[in-house]
PDB file of C-alpha atoms in Angstrom:
ATOM      1  CA  MET A 926     -40.932  40.083   6.026  1.00 47.00           C
ATOM      2  CA  LEU A 927     -43.456  42.400   7.175  1.00 51.00           C
ATOM      3  CA  ALA A 928     -45.934  39.770   8.278  1.00 45.00           C
ATOM      4  CA  ASN A 929     -43.907  39.068  11.011  1.00 45.00           C
ATOM      5  CA  VAL A 930     -43.994  42.177  12.557  1.00 43.00           C
ATOM      6  CA  LEU A 931     -47.691  42.573  12.215  1.00 44.00           C
ATOM      7  CA  LEU A 932     -48.961  43.581  15.575  1.00 40.00           C
ATOM      8  CA  PHE A 933     -52.361  43.039  14.966  1.00 40.00           C
ATOM      9  CA  SER A 934     -54.372  40.780  12.556  1.00 38.00           C
ATOM     10  CA  ALA A 935     -56.843  42.674  10.450  1.00 39.00           C
ATOM     11  CA  ALA A 936     -59.574  40.158  11.618  1.00 43.00           C
ATOM     12  CA  LEU A 937     -59.647  41.822  14.829  1.00 51.00           C
ATOM     13  CA  VAL A 938     -62.309  44.693  15.561  1.00 56.00           C
ATOM     14  CA  PRO A 939     -62.452  47.251  13.279  1.00 61.00           C
ATOM     15  CA  LEU A 940     -61.172  50.456  14.239  1.00 64.00           C
ATOM     16  CA  PRO A 941     -63.452  53.820  14.620  1.00 64.00           C
ATOM     17  CA  LEU A 942     -64.677  56.092  11.717  1.00 61.00           C
ATOM     18  CA  VAL A 943     -61.618  57.960  12.214  1.00 67.00           C
ATOM     19  CA  GLY A 944     -59.313  55.666  11.693  1.00 80.00           C
ATOM     20  CA  TYR A 945     -57.535  55.062  14.313  1.00 91.00           C
ATOM     21  CA  ARG A 946     -57.648  53.752  18.420  1.00 92.00           C
ATOM     22  CA  ASP A 947     -55.613  56.031  21.265  1.00 95.00           C
ATOM     23  CA  ARG A 948     -54.163  54.159  24.537  1.00 95.00           C
ATOM     24  CA  ILE A 949     -52.753  56.384  26.991  1.00 97.00           C
ATOM     25  CA  VAL A 950     -48.832  54.459  28.116  1.00 97.00           C
ATOM     26  CA  GLU A 951     -47.746  57.342  30.421  1.00 96.00           C
ATOM     27  CA  HIS A 952     -49.129  60.563  31.665  1.00 97.00           C
ATOM     28  CA  ARG A 953     -46.283  63.550  32.019  1.00 95.00           C
ATOM     29  CA  ALA A 954     -46.670  66.910  32.527  1.00 94.00           C
ATOM     30  CA  ASP A 955     -46.303  68.229  29.246  1.00 92.00           C
ATOM     31  CA  GLY A 956     -48.917  65.796  27.722  1.00 95.00           C
ATOM     32  CA  ASP A 957     -49.787  62.016  28.095  1.00 97.00           C
ATOM     33  CA  VAL A 958     -47.854  59.251  25.886  1.00 98.00           C
ATOM     34  CA  ILE A 959     -50.305  57.835  23.736  1.00 97.00           C
ATOM     35  CA  LEU A 960     -49.794  54.704  21.701  1.00 97.00           C
ATOM     36  CA  ARG A 961     -51.667  55.274  18.159  1.00 96.00           C
ATOM     37  CA  THR A 962     -53.137  51.873  16.421  1.00 96.00           C
ATOM     38  CA  SER A 963     -53.904  52.682  12.542  1.00 95.00           C
ATOM     39  CA  GLU A 964     -53.874  50.946   9.620  1.00 92.00           C
ATOM     40  CA  HIS A 965     -51.360  51.089   6.570  1.00 94.00           C
ATOM     41  CA  SER A 966     -50.732  49.550   3.534  1.00 92.00           C
ATOM     42  CA  ASP A 967     -48.812  46.089   3.476  1.00 91.00           C
ATOM     43  CA  PHE A 968     -47.371  47.500  -0.245  1.00 91.00           C
ATOM     44  CA  ASN A 969     -49.175  44.057  -1.873  1.00 91.00           C
ATOM     45  CA  GLY A 970     -53.062  45.472  -1.275  1.00 87.00           C
ATOM     46  CA  GLY A 971     -53.418  44.403   1.819  1.00 89.00           C
ATOM     47  CA  LYS A 972     -53.420  46.697   5.157  1.00 89.00           C
ATOM     48  CA  ILE A 973     -51.398  46.044   8.144  1.00 92.00           C
ATOM     49  CA  ARG A 974     -52.212  47.383  11.935  1.00 94.00           C
ATOM     50  CA  LEU A 975     -49.298  49.284  13.861  1.00 95.00           C
ATOM     51  CA  GLU A 976     -48.832  51.125  16.310  1.00 96.00           C
ATOM     52  CA  GLN A 977     -46.967  55.259  16.769  1.00 98.00           C
ATOM     53  CA  LYS A 978     -46.008  56.533  19.724  1.00 98.00           C
ATOM     54  CA  LEU A 979     -47.214  60.016  20.310  1.00 98.00           C
ATOM     55  CA  ARG A 980     -47.049  62.924  22.883  1.00 98.00           C
ATOM     56  CA  ARG A 981     -50.253  64.991  22.966  1.00 97.00           C
ATOM     57  CA  LEU A 982     -49.636  68.884  22.866  1.00 96.00           C
ATOM     58  CA  SER A 983     -52.013  71.574  23.107  1.00 91.00           C
ATOM     59  CA  GLY A 984     -55.460  71.052  20.801  1.00 89.00           C
ATOM     60  CA  GLN A 985     -55.379  68.508  17.660  1.00 92.00           C
ATOM     61  CA  ARG A 986     -51.631  68.464  17.790  1.00 96.00           C
ATOM     62  CA  PHE A 987     -49.115  65.641  19.066  1.00 98.00           C
ATOM     63  CA  PHE A 988     -45.491  65.235  19.010  1.00 98.00           C
ATOM     64  CA  ILE A 989     -43.757  62.325  17.067  1.00 98.00           C
ATOM     65  CA  ASP A 990     -40.231  60.995  17.869  1.00 98.00           C
ATOM     66  CA  PHE A 991     -39.506  58.823  14.762  1.00 97.00           C
ATOM     67  CA  SER A 992     -36.119  57.618  16.817  1.00 96.00           C
ATOM     68  CA  ASP A 993     -38.248  56.700  19.619  1.00 97.00           C
ATOM     69  CA  GLN A 994     -40.959  53.878  18.202  1.00 98.00           C
ATOM     70  CA  PRO A 995     -42.133  50.334  18.385  1.00 97.00           C
ATOM     71  CA  ALA A 996     -39.923  47.939  16.930  1.00 97.00           C
ATOM     72  CA  ALA A 997     -42.456  47.086  14.773  1.00 96.00           C
ATOM     73  CA  THR A 998     -43.025  50.281  13.585  1.00 97.00           C
ATOM     74  CA  LYS A 999     -39.322  51.266  12.843  1.00 98.00           C
ATOM     75  CA  ILE A1000     -39.455  48.177  10.492  1.00 97.00           C
ATOM     76  CA  TYR A1001     -42.327  49.209   8.446  1.00 97.00           C
ATOM     77  CA  HIS A1002     -40.883  52.916   8.557  1.00 98.00           C
ATOM     78  CA  GLU A1003     -37.705  51.231   7.135  1.00 97.00           C
ATOM     79  CA  ALA A1004     -39.529  49.534   4.374  1.00 96.00           C
ATOM     80  CA  LEU A1005     -42.072  52.413   3.200  1.00 96.00           C
ATOM     81  CA  CYS A1006     -39.019  55.010   2.616  1.00 97.00           C
ATOM     82  CA  LEU A1007     -36.937  52.032   0.458  1.00 96.00           C
ATOM     83  CA  LYS A1008     -39.642  51.930  -1.453  1.00 94.00           C
ATOM     84  CA  GLN A1009     -38.776  55.456  -2.040  1.00 92.00           C
ATOM     85  CA  GLY A1010     -35.105  54.633  -2.550  1.00 95.00           C
ATOM     86  CA  MET A1011     -34.918  56.310   0.499  1.00 97.00           C
ATOM     87  CA  ILE A1012     -34.211  56.380   4.146  1.00 97.00           C
ATOM     88  CA  PRO A1013     -35.683  56.927   7.192  1.00 97.00           C
ATOM     89  CA  ASN A1014     -35.719  59.921   8.640  1.00 95.00           C
ATOM     90  CA  THR A1015     -34.865  59.783  12.620  1.00 91.00           C
ATOM     91  CA  SER A1016     -36.136  62.850  12.793  1.00 94.00           C
ATOM     92  CA  THR A1017     -39.213  64.585  15.063  1.00 97.00           C
ATOM     93  CA  GLY A1018     -42.282  66.475  13.918  1.00 97.00           C
ATOM     94  CA  ILE A1019     -45.811  67.689  14.864  1.00 98.00           C
ATOM     95  CA  ILE A1020     -49.147  65.757  13.776  1.00 97.00           C
ATOM     96  CA  GLY A1021     -52.389  67.493  13.661  1.00 96.00           C
ATOM     97  CA  GLY A1022     -55.407  68.681  12.533  1.00 94.00           C
ATOM     98  CA  GLU A1023     -58.686  67.627  13.348  1.00 92.00           C
ATOM     99  CA  ASP A1024     -58.315  64.217  11.194  1.00 94.00           C
ATOM    100  CA  ALA A1025     -54.766  63.497  11.310  1.00 95.00           C
ATOM    101  CA  ILE A1026     -53.944  59.666  11.709  1.00 96.00           C
ATOM    102  CA  ALA A1027     -50.150  59.462  11.259  1.00 97.00           C
ATOM    103  CA  ALA A1028     -47.112  60.845   9.444  1.00 97.00           C
ATOM    104  CA  TRP A1029     -43.933  59.744   8.075  1.00 97.00           C
ATOM    105  CA  ASN A1030     -40.696  60.761   7.211  1.00 97.00           C
ATOM    106  CA  CYS A1031     -38.061  59.739   4.404  1.00 97.00           C
ATOM    107  CA  ARG A1032     -34.541  61.445   3.606  1.00 96.00           C
ATOM    108  CA  ASP A1033     -32.796  60.927   0.590  1.00 94.00           C
ATOM    109  CA  ALA A1034     -29.695  58.863   2.303  1.00 92.00           C
ATOM    110  CA  ARG A1035     -26.872  61.714   1.005  1.00 89.00           C
ATOM    111  CA  SER A1036     -28.368  64.233   2.460  1.00 86.00           C
ATOM    112  CA  VAL A1037     -26.362  65.994   5.537  1.00 79.00           C
ATOM    113  CA  PRO A1038     -27.441  64.849   9.008  1.00 79.00           C
ATOM    114  CA  ALA A1039     -29.617  67.545  10.849  1.00 92.00           C
ATOM    115  CA  LEU A1040     -30.399  67.842  14.442  1.00 93.00           C
ATOM    116  CA  PRO A1041     -34.015  67.432  15.301  1.00 93.00           C
ATOM    117  CA  ALA A1042     -36.302  70.033  16.730  1.00 94.00           C
ATOM    118  CA  THR A1043     -38.497  70.087  20.141  1.00 94.00           C
ATOM    119  CA  ALA A1044     -42.159  70.569  19.687  1.00 94.00           C
ATOM    120  CA  GLU A1045     -41.942  74.102  20.997  1.00 92.00           C
ATOM    121  CA  GLU A1046     -39.091  74.927  18.688  1.00 92.00           C
ATOM    122  CA  ILE A1047     -41.160  73.828  15.632  1.00 92.00           C
ATOM    123  CA  GLU A1048     -43.809  75.455  16.511  1.00 88.00           C
ATOM    124  CA  LEU A1049     -42.124  78.878  16.657  1.00 85.00           C
ATOM    125  CA  LEU A1050     -40.131  78.813  13.983  1.00 81.00           C
ATOM    126  CA  ARG A1051     -42.322  77.109  11.023  1.00 71.00           C
ATOM    127  CA  LEU A1052     -44.220  80.328  10.104  1.00 62.00           C
ATOM    128  CA  ASP A1053     -41.013  82.482  10.184  1.00 66.00           C
ATOM    129  CA  PRO A1054     -40.135  83.485   6.562  1.00 62.00           C
ATOM    130  CA  ALA A1055     -36.987  83.320   5.084  1.00 62.00           C
ATOM    131  CA  GLU A1056     -34.432  85.948   4.620  1.00 64.00           C
ATOM    132  CA  LYS A1057     -35.223  88.662   2.374  1.00 57.00           C
ATOM    133  CA  LEU A1058     -31.716  88.518  -0.136  1.00 54.00           C
ATOM    134  CA  GLY A1059     -30.952  89.425  -3.651  1.00 57.00           C
ATOM    135  CA  ARG A1060     -29.951  86.639  -6.025  1.00 61.00           C
ATOM    136  CA  THR A1061     -28.794  83.880  -4.152  1.00 72.00           C
ATOM    137  CA  THR A1062     -27.879  79.455  -5.635  1.00 88.00           C
ATOM    138  CA  ASP A1063     -30.105  78.397  -2.500  1.00 95.00           C
ATOM    139  CA  TYR A1064     -33.610  77.338  -3.322  1.00 96.00           C
ATOM    140  CA  SER A1065     -36.628  75.179  -2.333  1.00 96.00           C
ATOM    141  CA  LEU A1066     -38.575  73.173  -4.043  1.00 97.00           C
ATOM    142  CA  THR A1067     -41.701  70.908  -3.552  1.00 98.00           C
ATOM    143  CA  ARG A1068     -44.212  68.905  -4.878  1.00 98.00           C
ATOM    144  CA  ALA A1069     -47.758  68.797  -3.048  1.00 98.00           C
ATOM    145  CA  PRO A1070     -49.533  65.393  -2.535  1.00 98.00           C
ATOM    146  CA  SER A1071     -52.008  64.235  -5.361  1.00 98.00           C
ATOM    147  CA  GLY A1072     -53.967  60.994  -6.039  1.00 97.00           C
ATOM    148  CA  SER A1073     -57.269  59.181  -5.447  1.00 97.00           C
ATOM    149  CA  ALA A1074     -58.859  57.685  -2.440  1.00 96.00           C
ATOM    150  CA  PHE A1075     -62.362  56.356  -1.265  1.00 95.00           C
ATOM    151  CA  VAL A1076     -64.843  57.851   1.027  1.00 95.00           C
ATOM    152  CA  GLY A1077     -64.293  56.818   4.628  1.00 92.00           C
ATOM    153  CA  LYS A1078     -61.184  55.199   3.765  1.00 91.00           C
ATOM    154  CA  THR A1079     -57.440  56.569   5.046  1.00 93.00           C
ATOM    155  CA  PHE A1080     -55.450  57.306   2.898  1.00 95.00           C
ATOM    156  CA  PHE A1081     -51.172  58.540   2.854  1.00 96.00           C
ATOM    157  CA  ALA A1082     -50.925  61.763   1.441  1.00 98.00           C
ATOM    158  CA  ILE A1083     -47.193  62.203   0.177  1.00 97.00           C
ATOM    159  CA  GLY A1084     -45.428  65.329  -0.625  1.00 98.00           C
ATOM    160  CA  ALA A1085     -41.599  65.760  -1.839  1.00 98.00           C
ATOM    161  CA  ILE A1086     -38.847  68.418  -1.224  1.00 98.00           C
ATOM    162  CA  SER A1087     -35.546  69.373  -2.368  1.00 97.00           C
ATOM    163  CA  VAL A1088     -33.484  71.875  -0.731  1.00 96.00           C
ATOM    164  CA  LYS A1089     -30.159  73.451  -1.434  1.00 96.00           C
ATOM    165  CA  SER A1090     -28.892  76.205   1.137  1.00 96.00           C
ATOM    166  CA  SER A1091     -25.370  78.099   1.300  1.00 95.00           C
ATOM    167  CA  VAL A1092     -25.511  78.735   4.813  1.00 95.00           C
ATOM    168  CA  ALA A1093     -26.207  76.588   7.866  1.00 95.00           C
ATOM    169  CA  GLY A1094     -29.677  76.870  10.006  1.00 94.00           C
ATOM    170  CA  ALA A1095     -32.722  75.745  10.170  1.00 94.00           C
ATOM    171  CA  ALA A1096     -35.095  73.729   7.134  1.00 95.00           C
ATOM    172  CA  LYS A1097     -38.845  73.805   8.215  1.00 95.00           C
ATOM    173  CA  TYR A1098     -40.948  71.957   5.538  1.00 96.00           C
ATOM    174  CA  GLY A1099     -44.646  70.310   6.433  1.00 97.00           C
ATOM    175  CA  VAL A1100     -47.029  68.486   4.572  1.00 98.00           C
ATOM    176  CA  SER A1101     -51.290  69.099   4.877  1.00 98.00           C
ATOM    177  CA  VAL A1102     -54.346  68.300   3.430  1.00 98.00           C
ATOM    178  CA  ASP A1103     -57.867  70.234   3.233  1.00 98.00           C
ATOM    179  CA  ASN A1104     -56.691  73.563   5.171  1.00 96.00           C
ATOM    180  CA  ARG A1105     -54.733  72.096   7.307  1.00 97.00           C
ATOM    181  CA  ARG A1106     -57.135  69.404   8.512  1.00 97.00           C
ATOM    182  CA  CYS A1107     -54.319  67.123   8.779  1.00 98.00           C
ATOM    183  CA  PHE A1108     -50.747  68.100   8.361  1.00 98.00           C
ATOM    184  CA  TYR A1109     -47.097  66.852   9.432  1.00 98.00           C
ATOM    185  CA  ASP A1110     -44.781  69.943  10.478  1.00 97.00           C
ATOM    186  CA  ASN A1111     -41.097  69.846  11.272  1.00 96.00           C
ATOM    187  CA  VAL A1112     -37.767  72.004  11.893  1.00 95.00           C
ATOM    188  CA  GLU A1113     -34.538  70.522  11.943  1.00 96.00           C
ATOM    189  CA  TYR A1114     -31.101  72.125  12.508  1.00 96.00           C
ATOM    190  CA  PHE A1115     -27.845  72.994   9.818  1.00 96.00           C
ATOM    191  CA  SER A1116     -24.375  73.525  11.318  1.00 94.00           C
ATOM    192  CA  LYS A1117     -23.146  73.425   7.744  1.00 94.00           C
ATOM    193  CA  PRO A1118     -24.326  74.518   4.555  1.00 95.00           C
ATOM    194  CA  PHE A1119     -26.886  71.517   3.484  1.00 96.00           C
ATOM    195  CA  ASP A1120     -29.153  69.887   0.879  1.00 95.00           C
ATOM    196  CA  GLY A1121     -30.798  67.008   0.033  1.00 93.00           C
ATOM    197  CA  THR A1122     -34.160  65.691  -0.902  1.00 95.00           C
ATOM    198  CA  ALA A1123     -37.292  64.030   1.010  1.00 96.00           C
ATOM    199  CA  GLN A1124     -40.129  62.948   1.195  1.00 97.00           C
ATOM    200  CA  ILE A1125     -43.030  63.336   4.136  1.00 98.00           C
ATOM    201  CA  GLY A1126     -46.257  62.136   4.303  1.00 97.00           C
ATOM    202  CA  VAL A1127     -49.212  62.056   6.668  1.00 98.00           C
ATOM    203  CA  ASN A1128     -52.412  59.830   7.024  1.00 97.00           C
ATOM    204  CA  CYS A1129     -55.879  61.543   6.380  1.00 97.00           C
ATOM    205  CA  ILE A1130     -59.211  60.362   5.561  1.00 95.00           C
ATOM    206  CA  GLY A1131     -62.392  61.982   3.464  1.00 95.00           C
ATOM    207  CA  TYR A1132     -66.033  61.527   4.600  1.00 94.00           C
ATOM    208  CA  LYS A1133     -67.576  62.437   1.560  1.00 95.00           C
ATOM    209  CA  GLN A1134     -66.904  62.770  -2.236  1.00 97.00           C
ATOM    210  CA  GLY A1135     -65.104  65.920  -3.738  1.00 97.00           C
ATOM    211  CA  PHE A1136     -61.828  67.193  -4.126  1.00 98.00           C
ATOM    212  CA  LEU A1137     -59.435  68.175  -1.569  1.00 98.00           C
ATOM    213  CA  THR A1138     -56.384  70.870  -1.584  1.00 98.00           C
ATOM    214  CA  THR A1139     -53.057  69.569  -0.759  1.00 98.00           C
ATOM    215  CA  GLN A1140     -49.999  71.857   0.139  1.00 98.00           C
ATOM    216  CA  THR A1141     -46.182  71.262   0.376  1.00 98.00           C
ATOM    217  CA  GLN A1142     -43.837  73.446   1.895  1.00 96.00           C
ATOM    218  CA  ALA A1143     -40.603  74.052   2.967  1.00 96.00           C
ATOM    219  CA  CYS A1144     -37.970  77.114   3.879  1.00 95.00           C
ATOM    220  CA  VAL A1145     -34.274  77.311   4.574  1.00 95.00           C
ATOM    221  CA  PRO A1146     -32.386  80.498   5.480  1.00 94.00           C
ATOM    222  CA  ARG A1147     -32.197  82.290   2.152  1.00 93.00           C
ATOM    223  CA  ALA A1148     -35.438  80.792   0.324  1.00 94.00           C
ATOM    224  CA  CYS A1149     -38.758  79.400   0.661  1.00 94.00           C
ATOM    225  CA  GLY A1150     -41.258  77.107  -1.499  1.00 95.00           C
ATOM    226  CA  ALA A1151     -44.655  76.300  -1.912  1.00 96.00           C
ATOM    227  CA  SER A1152     -46.864  74.006  -3.960  1.00 98.00           C
ATOM    228  CA  GLU A1153     -50.919  72.670  -4.414  1.00 98.00           C
ATOM    229  CA  GLY A1154     -52.138  69.460  -5.292  1.00 98.00           C
ATOM    230  CA  THR A1155     -55.722  67.649  -4.697  1.00 98.00           C
ATOM    231  CA  TYR A1156     -57.023  64.375  -3.862  1.00 97.00           C
ATOM    232  CA  GLY A1157     -59.639  63.260  -5.167  1.00 97.00           C
ATOM    233  CA  ILE A1158     -62.533  61.689  -2.633  1.00 97.00           C
ATOM    234  CA  ARG A1159     -65.042  59.216  -4.585  1.00 96.00           C
TER     235      ARG A1159
END
């Protein structure tokens, strides 16, 4: 199926060392819209090239709306999540850091639907702590990415979250590699108590052998959780 949605042949000119190529498709007052071409697993040991539509923010950050992507990218997103027994989360988010390439967001089909946040809301709310309360049944569990990759090759660092909130409000979560050299952050709004699980990931690259620290964080109104892992670059 994926062979029918390839945007580019793997035999084309190699991508730059950073792992992607950007093309401006629209100039806007709130940031240029670009199409970023990068390589991703075809789930059979090979690579395919896809485009993600991003809006440039200040610094090394980009806003992504997963509901507004090229058709082939949406199909790939669905296939990627299906491998995890999940469905695509058509939410938003911010991709950033010196070497972040792309990001993906999958959710449990049973999760309560949420309203996406704007780029400004994500930046404003990301660091807000959870409300300080006594005993609560609410929770925020996380699992940081772990694995290995080759020097100079892009890799997909996947984190997992599982949350439960007894009140309506915002869910804030993110995944990062190497002290936020590559990261994906998001905020979603729920109009009633909620729970759910998700897998979120960011495509990154390692330039030398060693270990990179990874982190996954998630907060609901009354609980926060964080975990750390490592990615070995060889």
